[in-house]
XYZ file of C-alpha atoms in Angstrom:
716
model
C 76.359 -47.489 -10.723
C 75.517 -45.237 -7.805
C 77.300 -46.267 -4.649
C 75.224 -46.188 -1.468
C 76.105 -47.164 2.047
C 73.541 -49.216 3.858
C 72.022 -47.550 6.910
C 72.711 -49.027 10.296
C 69.122 -48.710 11.499
C 66.071 -49.047 9.273
C 62.792 -49.984 9.225
C 27.127 -54.212 -6.190
C 25.353 -50.859 -6.323
C 22.856 -50.904 -3.428
C 19.191 -50.786 -4.376
C 17.558 -47.408 -4.743
C 16.423 -46.418 -1.273
C 12.817 -46.014 -0.365
C 11.784 -43.895 2.589
C 12.224 -46.826 4.994
C 15.602 -47.747 3.528
C 17.431 -44.450 3.969
C 19.385 -45.484 7.033
C 20.683 -48.562 5.310
C 21.984 -46.860 2.190
C 25.423 -45.331 2.239
C 24.631 -42.685 -0.328
C 21.496 -41.229 1.289
C 21.847 -39.748 4.729
C 19.535 -41.122 7.416
C 16.591 -38.913 8.161
C 12.939 -38.271 7.428
C 11.359 -37.616 4.081
C 11.182 -33.914 5.007
C 14.940 -33.501 5.093
C 16.304 -30.994 2.611
C 18.413 -32.580 -0.129
C 22.022 -31.577 -0.004
C 23.049 -29.339 -2.849
C 19.537 -28.673 -4.162
C 19.457 -25.531 -6.215
C 23.194 -24.985 -5.958
C 25.315 -24.104 -9.001
C 27.161 -27.443 -8.718
C 23.817 -29.253 -8.736
C 22.801 -27.289 -11.837
C 25.987 -28.323 -13.586
C 25.160 -31.933 -12.883
C 21.715 -31.456 -14.447
C 23.076 -29.606 -17.485
C 24.257 -32.007 -20.193
C 26.319 -29.203 -21.744
C 27.785 -28.080 -18.427
C 31.233 -28.580 -17.094
C 30.620 -32.251 -16.304
C 28.533 -33.786 -19.145
C 30.114 -37.181 -18.434
C 28.835 -37.032 -14.853
C 25.293 -36.521 -16.109
C 25.607 -39.584 -18.349
C 26.962 -41.744 -15.510
C 24.294 -40.459 -13.108
C 21.502 -41.268 -15.548
C 22.926 -44.745 -16.116
C 23.000 -45.372 -12.356
C 19.522 -43.925 -11.905
C 20.665 -41.521 -9.179
C 19.402 -38.085 -8.254
C 22.052 -35.334 -8.371
C 22.380 -35.246 -4.573
C 22.677 -39.042 -4.357
C 25.310 -38.934 -7.099
C 27.330 -36.351 -5.163
C 27.113 -38.479 -2.004
C 28.234 -41.509 -3.983
C 31.218 -39.535 -5.225
C 32.144 -38.394 -1.715
C 31.909 -41.972 -0.440
C 34.168 -43.272 -3.212
C 36.706 -40.500 -2.662
C 36.867 -41.263 1.062
C 37.151 -44.983 0.304
C 40.028 -44.295 -2.077
C 41.740 -42.194 0.597
C 41.403 -45.015 3.139
C 42.853 -47.445 0.614
C 45.800 -45.191 -0.143
C 46.572 -44.707 3.542
C 46.556 -48.454 4.167
C 48.778 -49.143 1.163
C 51.229 -46.520 2.396
C 51.094 -47.870 5.953
C 51.826 -51.438 4.827
C 54.631 -50.383 2.499
C 56.264 -48.252 5.186
C 56.113 -50.992 7.832
C 57.566 -53.573 5.438
C 60.376 -51.277 4.342
C 61.164 -50.189 7.899
C 61.333 -53.767 9.119
C 63.647 -55.100 6.407
C 65.107 -52.094 4.546
C 63.858 -54.142 1.597
C 64.745 -51.631 -1.110
C 68.442 -51.898 -0.228
C 68.669 -55.689 -0.130
C 70.362 -57.730 -2.810
C 68.305 -60.133 -4.902
C 69.431 -63.074 -2.764
C 68.669 -61.236 0.473
C 65.175 -60.351 -0.767
C 64.542 -64.010 -1.506
C 65.867 -65.067 1.904
C 63.513 -62.519 3.510
C 60.639 -64.671 2.197
C 61.005 -67.397 4.795
C 59.237 -70.769 5.005
C 55.951 -70.937 3.004
C 56.541 -67.458 1.612
C 59.702 -68.539 -0.153
C 58.002 -71.631 -1.533
C 55.157 -69.627 -3.086
C 57.444 -66.929 -4.432
C 59.665 -69.575 -6.079
C 56.895 -70.411 -8.552
C 56.502 -66.747 -9.494
C 60.246 -66.735 -10.106
C 59.999 -69.930 -12.190
C 57.399 -68.415 -14.523
C 59.131 -65.060 -15.061
C 62.504 -66.708 -15.710
C 61.137 -69.290 -18.180
C 61.662 -68.647 -21.912
C 57.927 -68.056 -22.352
C 54.923 -67.706 -20.071
C 53.458 -70.983 -21.369
C 56.722 -72.757 -20.695
C 56.797 -71.373 -17.153
C 53.188 -72.441 -16.579
C 54.092 -75.935 -17.780
C 56.999 -76.068 -15.341
C 54.844 -75.265 -12.306
C 52.173 -77.724 -13.455
C 54.816 -80.425 -13.935
C 57.160 -79.625 -11.089
C 60.102 -81.972 -10.457
C 61.888 -79.959 -7.766
C 59.441 -79.621 -4.877
C 58.889 -83.253 -3.852
C 61.669 -85.114 -5.609
C 61.429 -87.593 -7.306
C 57.677 -86.981 -7.703
C 56.251 -84.840 -10.493
C 53.403 -82.742 -9.067
C 51.014 -80.054 -10.269
C 51.916 -77.266 -7.865
C 49.132 -75.052 -9.224
C 46.703 -77.692 -7.947
C 48.496 -78.395 -4.692
C 49.472 -74.910 -3.521
C 46.745 -72.570 -4.868
C 49.213 -70.660 -7.045
C 46.801 -68.631 -9.183
C 48.076 -65.345 -7.644
C 51.623 -66.172 -8.738
C 50.444 -67.124 -12.240
C 48.545 -63.848 -12.643
C 51.335 -61.677 -11.212
C 53.961 -63.432 -13.319
C 51.938 -62.795 -16.485
C 51.558 -59.116 -15.524
C 55.286 -58.834 -14.790
C 56.236 -60.303 -18.169
C 53.784 -57.987 -19.966
C 55.049 -54.957 -18.032
C 58.739 -55.631 -18.658
C 58.118 -56.420 -22.348
C 56.233 -53.150 -22.867
C 58.811 -51.071 -21.032
C 61.631 -52.748 -22.937
C 59.844 -52.098 -26.245
C 59.674 -48.378 -25.484
C 63.166 -48.314 -24.014
C 62.004 -47.128 -20.600
C 63.880 -48.009 -17.391
C 62.047 -50.190 -14.884
C 64.398 -50.130 -11.893
C 67.281 -48.302 -10.298
C 70.244 -50.327 -9.072
C 73.223 -49.468 -6.945
C 76.187 -51.106 -5.293
C 75.831 -51.489 -1.532
C 78.823 -51.661 0.774
C 77.783 -53.958 3.617
C 80.906 -53.502 5.722
C 82.294 -55.996 8.238
C 84.487 -57.624 5.593
C 81.450 -58.642 3.528
C 81.408 -58.342 -0.229
C 79.440 -55.503 -1.790
C 76.134 -56.473 -3.389
C 73.845 -54.930 -5.987
C 70.446 -53.748 -4.775
C 67.587 -52.703 -7.053
C 64.390 -50.758 -6.490
C 61.536 -50.341 -8.946
C 58.793 -52.334 -10.634
C 61.348 -54.064 -12.827
C 62.716 -55.859 -9.775
C 60.717 -59.114 -9.405
C 60.472 -59.106 -5.601
C 59.625 -55.379 -5.533
C 56.919 -55.918 -8.199
C 55.483 -58.841 -6.241
C 55.142 -57.151 -2.850
C 53.905 -53.901 -4.415
C 50.869 -55.636 -5.871
C 50.200 -57.459 -2.603
C 50.127 -54.141 -0.753
C 48.000 -52.496 -3.472
C 45.439 -55.310 -3.159
C 45.322 -54.877 0.589
C 45.029 -51.118 0.171
C 41.973 -51.786 -1.991
C 40.720 -54.022 0.808
C 40.662 -51.012 3.145
C 38.577 -49.121 0.573
C 36.136 -52.027 0.671
C 36.121 -51.887 4.476
C 35.114 -48.213 4.352
C 32.312 -48.949 1.862
C 31.240 -51.985 3.903
C 31.070 -50.034 7.159
C 29.236 -47.202 5.408
C 26.685 -49.545 3.839
C 26.088 -51.575 6.984
C 25.615 -48.557 9.258
C 23.951 -46.241 6.743
C 26.487 -43.532 7.494
C 29.874 -42.513 6.129
C 30.820 -41.948 9.747
C 30.319 -45.691 10.208
C 32.798 -46.330 7.423
C 35.288 -44.065 9.163
C 34.769 -45.951 12.440
C 35.527 -49.242 10.683
C 38.732 -47.910 9.139
C 39.951 -46.291 12.357
C 39.212 -49.441 14.370
C 41.246 -51.449 11.861
C 44.200 -49.069 12.103
C 43.991 -48.838 15.910
C 44.047 -52.666 16.103
C 46.290 -53.200 13.088
C 48.597 -55.743 14.699
C 45.590 -57.900 15.616
C 43.888 -57.460 12.218
C 46.489 -58.466 9.648
C 50.045 -59.698 9.170
C 50.362 -58.886 5.474
C 53.030 -56.262 6.203
C 55.324 -58.965 7.570
C 54.337 -61.923 5.342
C 53.231 -60.640 1.903
C 53.359 -63.938 -0.061
C 51.088 -65.927 2.287
C 47.797 -67.090 0.762
C 45.622 -64.940 3.037
C 47.266 -61.805 1.623
C 45.700 -62.541 -1.762
C 42.501 -64.195 -0.568
C 41.135 -62.176 2.363
C 40.385 -58.943 0.424
C 37.931 -60.942 -1.694
C 36.205 -62.215 1.448
C 35.562 -58.599 2.424
C 34.016 -57.995 -1.011
C 32.022 -61.228 -0.747
C 30.586 -60.296 2.656
C 29.708 -56.808 1.412
C 27.790 -58.335 -1.492
C 26.161 -60.858 0.854
C 25.018 -57.990 3.079
C 23.406 -56.328 0.049
C 21.651 -59.570 -0.904
C 20.356 -60.136 2.627
C 19.095 -56.549 2.763
C 17.342 -56.689 -0.620
C 13.920 -58.319 -0.768
C 14.470 -59.742 -4.278
C 18.177 -59.640 -5.132
C 18.987 -59.437 -8.825
C 20.720 -62.137 -10.803
C 23.663 -59.770 -11.260
C 24.068 -59.566 -7.486
C 24.122 -63.349 -7.188
C 26.689 -63.646 -9.986
C 28.838 -61.002 -8.323
C 28.650 -62.992 -5.085
C 29.691 -66.143 -6.925
C 32.681 -64.456 -8.591
C 33.929 -62.908 -5.341
C 33.443 -66.273 -3.649
C 35.561 -67.920 -6.339
C 38.295 -65.293 -6.030
C 38.359 -65.940 -2.280
C 38.611 -69.721 -2.646
C 41.152 -70.047 -5.460
C 44.219 -68.573 -3.700
C 43.779 -70.248 -0.287
C 43.106 -73.829 0.748
C 41.776 -72.616 4.136
C 38.957 -70.579 2.540
C 36.611 -73.558 2.693
C 36.697 -73.527 6.513
C 35.778 -69.831 6.632
C 32.936 -70.378 4.179
C 31.735 -73.252 6.360
C 31.228 -70.778 9.219
C 29.413 -68.420 6.841
C 27.035 -71.115 5.606
C 26.424 -72.238 9.193
C 25.630 -68.643 10.243
C 23.266 -68.216 7.293
C 21.524 -71.499 8.105
C 21.116 -70.480 11.742
C 19.567 -67.188 10.580
C 17.280 -69.159 8.266
C 15.961 -71.612 10.861
C 15.387 -68.662 13.221
C 13.198 -67.120 10.517
C 15.372 -64.166 9.535
C 16.148 -65.353 5.980
C 13.405 -66.458 3.585
C 13.500 -70.030 2.195
C 13.800 -68.745 -1.371
C 16.771 -66.527 -0.577
C 18.451 -69.288 1.409
C 18.093 -71.692 -1.508
C 19.551 -69.100 -3.883
C 22.551 -68.545 -1.623
C 23.166 -72.289 -1.309
C 22.984 -72.792 -5.074
C 25.448 -69.912 -5.553
C 27.883 -71.514 -3.139
C 27.486 -74.876 -4.857
C 28.181 -73.411 -8.291
C 31.251 -71.637 -6.960
C 32.538 -74.818 -5.346
C 32.050 -76.771 -8.580
C 33.897 -74.152 -10.657
C 36.712 -74.012 -8.105
C 36.959 -77.821 -8.190
C 37.444 -77.684 -11.958
C 39.965 -74.816 -11.861
C 41.905 -76.652 -9.151
C 42.213 -79.681 -11.443
C 39.893 -81.874 -9.405
C 41.377 -81.227 -5.977
C 39.541 -83.839 -3.903
C 40.052 -81.857 -0.683
C 37.322 -79.465 -1.886
C 34.650 -82.138 -2.398
C 35.508 -84.004 0.796
C 35.414 -80.874 2.975
C 32.879 -80.098 5.689
C 31.974 -77.040 3.595
C 30.845 -79.154 0.610
C 28.981 -81.600 2.846
C 27.234 -78.772 4.707
C 25.982 -77.248 1.457
C 24.351 -80.522 0.416
C 22.950 -81.223 3.901
C 21.501 -77.746 4.408
C 20.062 -77.630 0.894
C 18.376 -81.017 1.389
C 17.100 -80.136 4.859
C 15.673 -76.813 3.680
C 14.060 -78.483 0.627
C 12.376 -81.184 2.733
C 11.018 -78.649 5.214
C 9.532 -76.670 2.336
C 7.670 -79.744 1.100
C 6.316 -80.984 4.424
C 4.404 -79.344 7.250
C 6.785 -76.756 8.667
C 5.490 -77.433 12.177
C 7.367 -80.743 12.241
C 10.578 -78.972 11.237
C 11.452 -77.403 14.549
C 14.538 -75.232 14.799
C 16.370 -77.749 16.964
C 15.400 -80.634 14.706
C 16.617 -78.869 11.569
C 19.894 -78.000 13.249
C 20.535 -81.523 14.520
C 19.626 -83.146 11.202
C 21.938 -80.783 9.354
C 24.919 -81.296 11.678
C 24.610 -85.086 11.761
C 24.101 -85.421 8.002
C 27.047 -83.082 7.329
C 29.421 -85.173 9.426
C 28.204 -88.465 7.952
C 28.393 -87.185 4.385
C 31.873 -85.743 4.919
C 33.343 -89.025 6.127
C 31.515 -90.977 3.419
C 32.997 -88.746 0.715
C 36.448 -88.984 2.283
C 36.195 -92.780 2.200
C 34.968 -92.808 -1.402
C 37.730 -90.480 -2.638
C 40.346 -91.952 -0.327
C 41.190 -88.421 0.850
C 43.142 -87.876 4.060
C 44.789 -84.505 3.409
C 42.616 -82.732 5.980
C 42.792 -85.503 8.585
C 45.242 -83.389 10.585
C 42.535 -80.721 11.023
C 40.268 -83.200 12.823
C 43.208 -84.360 14.912
C 44.113 -80.752 15.733
C 40.570 -79.984 16.921
C 40.514 -83.247 18.876
C 43.752 -82.290 20.616
C 42.173 -79.008 21.731
C 39.539 -80.787 23.846
C 41.296 -84.005 24.840
C 44.750 -85.187 25.806
C 45.256 -86.618 22.307
C 48.507 -85.735 20.588
C 50.692 -87.111 17.853
C 53.616 -85.896 15.763
C 51.502 -83.905 13.277
C 49.275 -82.210 15.863
C 52.274 -81.222 17.970
C 53.967 -79.699 14.937
C 50.977 -77.328 14.929
C 50.134 -76.895 18.607
C 53.755 -76.196 19.581
C 53.593 -73.106 17.350
C 52.124 -70.136 19.230
C 49.840 -69.123 16.367
C 48.016 -72.479 16.541
C 47.585 -72.395 20.309
C 44.510 -71.103 22.122
C 44.008 -67.352 22.048
C 46.263 -65.675 24.576
C 44.653 -63.604 27.333
C 46.526 -60.519 26.108
C 44.438 -60.412 22.920
C 41.047 -59.590 24.533
C 42.852 -57.195 26.864
C 44.168 -55.329 23.818
C 40.613 -55.286 22.403
C 39.387 -53.739 25.659
C 42.061 -51.038 25.658
C 40.950 -49.806 22.216
C 37.245 -50.204 23.201
C 36.754 -52.628 20.295
C 35.425 -55.419 22.519
C 33.098 -53.219 24.638
C 31.636 -51.605 21.510
C 30.976 -55.003 19.907
C 29.332 -56.290 23.068
C 27.104 -53.201 23.136
C 26.191 -53.535 19.448
C 25.346 -57.243 19.729
C 23.262 -56.585 22.872
C 21.287 -53.835 21.096
C 20.770 -56.067 18.054
C 19.454 -58.839 20.325
C 17.076 -56.392 21.988
C 15.787 -55.055 18.674
C 15.324 -58.583 17.329
C 13.228 -59.480 20.374
C 10.985 -56.563 19.465
C 10.680 -58.212 16.008
C 11.925 -55.196 14.081
C 12.210 -56.500 10.499
C 14.545 -53.677 9.471
C 17.453 -55.213 11.350
C 16.870 -58.916 10.748
C 19.816 -58.948 8.340
C 22.066 -57.975 11.244
C 21.353 -61.338 12.876
C 23.657 -62.980 10.341
C 26.468 -60.555 11.127
C 26.113 -61.263 14.850
C 26.156 -65.022 14.292
C 29.166 -64.699 12.002
C 30.910 -62.724 14.733
C 30.237 -65.527 17.211
C 31.624 -68.080 14.731
C 34.815 -66.055 14.317
C 35.119 -65.741 18.107
C 35.027 -69.533 18.444
C 37.652 -69.984 15.718
C 39.970 -67.374 17.221
C 39.672 -68.820 20.721
C 40.620 -72.275 19.437
C 43.437 -71.143 17.118
C 44.988 -67.767 17.816
C 46.074 -67.286 14.187
C 42.395 -67.085 13.190
C 41.918 -63.819 15.070
C 42.818 -62.357 11.671
C 39.158 -63.062 10.778
C 37.738 -61.968 14.112
C 39.356 -58.554 14.497
C 38.364 -57.141 11.073
C 34.784 -58.371 11.569
C 34.713 -56.662 14.953
C 35.782 -53.473 13.159
C 32.862 -53.900 10.760
C 30.412 -54.465 13.615
C 31.766 -51.369 15.390
C 30.416 -49.244 12.499
C 26.901 -49.976 13.781
C 27.332 -47.487 16.634
C 26.549 -44.956 13.889
C 23.305 -46.697 12.865
C 20.134 -44.746 13.648
C 18.204 -48.019 13.444
C 20.085 -49.275 16.474
C 20.936 -46.077 18.335
C 18.246 -43.655 17.184
C 16.927 -43.656 20.758
C 19.886 -41.489 21.715
C 18.276 -38.560 19.947
C 18.902 -36.417 16.907
C 21.840 -36.973 14.560
C 23.984 -34.362 16.315
C 23.803 -36.167 19.656
C 24.624 -39.496 18.011
C 27.614 -37.998 16.247
C 28.856 -36.406 19.470
C 28.686 -39.817 21.145
C 30.564 -41.457 18.272
C 33.312 -38.841 18.231
C 33.637 -39.152 21.996
C 34.135 -42.909 21.664
C 36.640 -42.406 18.855
C 38.588 -39.961 20.997
C 38.944 -42.525 23.775
C 39.835 -45.257 21.267
C 42.486 -43.036 19.737
C 44.447 -42.839 22.983
C 45.484 -46.493 22.840
C 45.098 -46.696 19.066
C 47.659 -43.960 18.470
C 50.060 -45.694 20.853
C 49.624 -48.923 18.887
C 50.409 -47.146 15.625
C 53.440 -45.430 17.121
C 54.710 -48.821 18.264
C 54.360 -50.172 14.730
C 56.055 -47.157 13.173
C 58.867 -47.516 15.692
C 59.850 -50.945 14.382
C 63.156 -50.421 12.614
C 65.406 -53.142 11.324
C 67.468 -54.442 8.478
C 67.292 -57.975 7.162
C 70.486 -59.952 7.287
C 71.095 -63.692 7.423
C 74.761 -64.232 6.663
C 74.880 -67.920 7.702
C 72.066 -68.818 5.304
C 73.628 -66.684 2.592
C 76.856 -68.630 2.998
C 74.921 -71.901 2.833
C 73.095 -70.970 -0.361
C 76.248 -69.651 -2.014
C 78.041 -72.897 -1.179
C 75.188 -74.999 -2.565
C 75.119 -73.050 -5.826
C 78.891 -73.171 -6.253
C 79.709 -76.686 -5.038
C 76.825 -79.026 -5.830
C 75.442 -80.284 -9.160
C 72.079 -78.762 -10.219
C 70.374 -82.137 -9.763
C 71.583 -82.659 -6.169
C 68.687 -83.528 -3.854
C 68.362 -81.841 -0.444
C 66.449 -82.549 2.755
C 66.225 -80.658 6.030
C 64.050 -78.291 8.045
C 60.994 -77.139 6.093
C 61.761 -73.379 6.174
C 65.322 -73.925 4.983
C 64.239 -76.240 2.175
C 61.985 -73.499 0.791
C 65.031 -71.213 0.559
C 67.154 -73.965 -1.026
C 64.546 -74.441 -3.748
C 63.980 -70.710 -4.285
C 67.525 -69.378 -4.255
C 69.653 -72.397 -5.182
C 67.158 -74.083 -7.510
C 67.962 -77.547 -6.148
C 65.435 -80.407 -5.831
C 64.070 -80.937 -2.318
C 62.076 -83.769 -0.748
C 60.131 -81.795 1.868
C 58.790 -78.249 2.179
C 56.638 -76.042 4.472
C 53.233 -76.728 2.830
C 52.175 -79.237 5.476
C 48.538 -79.750 4.360
C 49.215 -82.814 2.170
C 49.135 -86.255 3.803
C 51.994 -87.588 1.684
C 54.156 -84.570 2.474
C 53.519 -85.012 6.193
C 54.827 -88.573 5.949
C 57.908 -87.399 4.022
C 58.611 -84.697 6.575
C 58.361 -87.176 9.429
C 60.997 -89.347 7.728
C 63.281 -86.347 7.244
C 62.765 -85.042 10.784
C 63.841 -88.423 12.175
C 67.271 -86.758 12.193
C 65.983 -84.811 15.234
C 64.670 -87.946 16.957
C 66.475 -90.443 19.158
C 66.493 -93.125 16.460
C 69.712 -94.731 15.291
C 71.771 -93.120 12.542
C 71.382 -96.254 10.444
C 67.572 -95.953 10.418
C 67.684 -92.284 9.461
C 70.255 -92.905 6.740
C 68.009 -95.624 5.298
C 65.095 -93.140 5.219
C 67.173 -90.605 3.319
C 68.420 -93.261 0.905
C 64.850 -94.312 0.106
C 63.980 -90.696 -0.757
C 67.139 -90.431 -2.913
C 68.582 -87.595 -0.825
C 72.128 -86.432 -1.578
C 72.568 -83.805 1.153
C 70.949 -83.174 4.523
C 71.066 -79.648 5.977
C 71.410 -80.035 9.735
C 70.511 -77.147 12.047
C 71.556 -77.592 15.650
C 68.964 -75.040 16.822
C 66.198 -77.404 15.748
C 67.658 -79.947 18.121
C 67.677 -77.722 21.193
C 65.100 -74.934 20.919
C 61.536 -75.248 22.181
C 58.632 -72.809 22.376
C 57.537 -74.322 25.697
C 58.202 -77.490 27.715
C 57.590 -80.614 25.674
C 57.948 -78.827 22.347
C 61.545 -79.431 21.286
C 61.896 -81.776 18.316
C 63.333 -84.650 20.413
C 60.432 -84.236 22.897
C 57.891 -84.281 20.069
C 59.509 -87.465 18.818
C 59.219 -88.984 22.309
C 55.432 -88.941 21.828
C 55.736 -90.704 18.486
C 58.662 -92.968 19.382
C 58.475 -93.682 23.146
C 60.703 -96.757 22.966
C 63.747 -94.554 22.269
C 62.920 -91.921 24.884
C 65.871 -91.104 27.088
C 68.555 -91.622 24.464
C 70.764 -88.833 23.202
C 69.125 -87.177 20.166
C 70.714 -88.135 16.860
C 71.065 -84.489 15.860
C 73.279 -83.907 18.891
C 75.512 -86.801 17.902
C 75.693 -85.616 14.287
C 76.612 -82.094 15.424
C 79.600 -83.504 17.262
C 80.735 -85.971 14.599
C 78.729 -87.154 11.576
C 81.061 -90.043 10.809
C 80.817 -92.875 9.849
C 77.260 -92.581 8.527
C 77.551 -89.170 6.868
C 80.324 -86.886 5.692
C 80.311 -83.204 6.684
C 80.979 -81.140 3.526
C 80.038 -77.646 4.790
C 79.463 -76.001 8.118
C 79.190 -72.600 9.751
C 77.814 -71.486 13.100
C 74.208 -72.372 12.114
C 74.218 -74.963 9.347
C 76.017 -78.255 8.720
C 75.599 -80.060 5.388
C 75.825 -83.849 5.612
C 76.440 -85.876 2.458
C 74.819 -89.280 2.019
C 77.629 -91.767 1.212
C 77.765 -92.952 -2.383
C 77.959 -96.575 -1.299
C 74.622 -96.129 0.431
C 73.085 -94.558 -2.675
C 73.748 -97.746 -4.624
C 71.259 -99.471 -2.354
C 68.404 -97.247 -3.567
């Protein structure tokens, strides 16, 4: 082995354009029919024409696509630039992740601990599949899981949207089998001296390392997403310069646009790139008078790929359907096209329902109800006199019927998994609060958008540019210019994302990228042709980019300046103790983030975990978190006995810390359990002395493990 010393500081083809469509096509430059075609009569152009020339394959591909030589060259340039943007984003993400954690030099256990809370839970199923004797056996284990919510047996593929882990695990097994067959190395390992009296550990780097393989593919997918952003911006604006504006805006506002570099295993890391593809395809369909069946199928597939990895996708698609319906009742989308889009969404939802093993949360969602309500409303208005179907009437009927249908379906299916969403929204506008809503609202990412966010948008000119673009679109629409009617949807979708982000700050991860897309329209001659010839427009755009770059470059420098090295010795000691001193079937309870690590790294059964979207799990977590209430020790012990818990991991920090006044765990419990308000929290008492109710079997400066007495277990 090579000995290394750890460093102290680290770190759908658009339709063929007609004369009126030139500005909307990314592969034909905006201009009049008199413009000279680029490359006409040049030797390179002749080679493209000549089947026996240097590039006979290019001629075949060009003929299959039905492109002229100049259009084919422009297509090639666009794809090359898109690939470059994707590579740069992949490199940027990889560098930030490595700089923040020094991930390549972490031991296997440290890499797993770096995946905190939900991330560790999701990654544990990838680990289960790759460590199983066969892929099928691993798939069976995650579909019949006995560790996550002991003593229940649950289908985690259904509950946690684990298709990304299933796919990556299959690829990892195939890759390692092939490399082993040919005798090729897949990773490089070394011994790392950690100093400070700590034992040396082995660190590995390379695609043969499971964690390295996992995050590499996450970053590759999100690199591809940036390629899609370039193509999207190019297509929407009709200019490759527009694609460049989109990419630069994303980089200049990177911290507001994504968090994949810090949290690779989260569901949005796998899902959001497919939303970008879906919206690109939707833009093509809205722009095309009679979209092909292939385009609709492509939309359906991208929609499915967006929904399968992420339970929250349905709420985003609800805003999309609402924006499309608003465009329809305003007269900017034809009835036939609207019906086709609704049917596509319905088919996708049905397929997703089947692939998710009948997950009732899909059918009882506002998204499913809105599809049925809008489809029925649009169908009725097509059959009757349209004059009676006023815009306001259609909107009111749709909203009311959606709400009624949603609650009817929830009652029929007995579904309450998304009840906390309604309570969360209710708490935003009223004084209502309960234990579950406060578990969300006390976290900064679920609070209202902070005032600093729009200020950061202003500094990079992202907000002023979007306001200008939307104002120009509104003015052009008032002039009834049909060429930009499809931009009405994008403006309405922007407004929907603004509302979501203002209510829940975490959802700015939808708003900021869409603002980057809308910023590309400053390059659109349809909107800004009044400025003058192309040269003047380009000068204006480059001037804006220069001003944006002043703050944008500072933002990037700040990101690149983040240097760190992951270390969590107290948790490492805890996990080592659990693996060495407890039976494999010992059941644990405790704080949700810690339980994810216990399951991942120690392989022990747990009773609660960070995936808080299930109603039953929320009830379990409330019972476990009673340890941080002011209830009596006897009541809490009885709760743990009923869940068959053997060990409780107590963290004193959970007893004392709070993000703001009223948000410590004892204060949250005061809302739920007012009769005990004023008493000393149980966690404080247990930190001092756990006897006689529990026995302390391990402790360090962060964690204390309490054992449930055997006499109590007999009462189960």
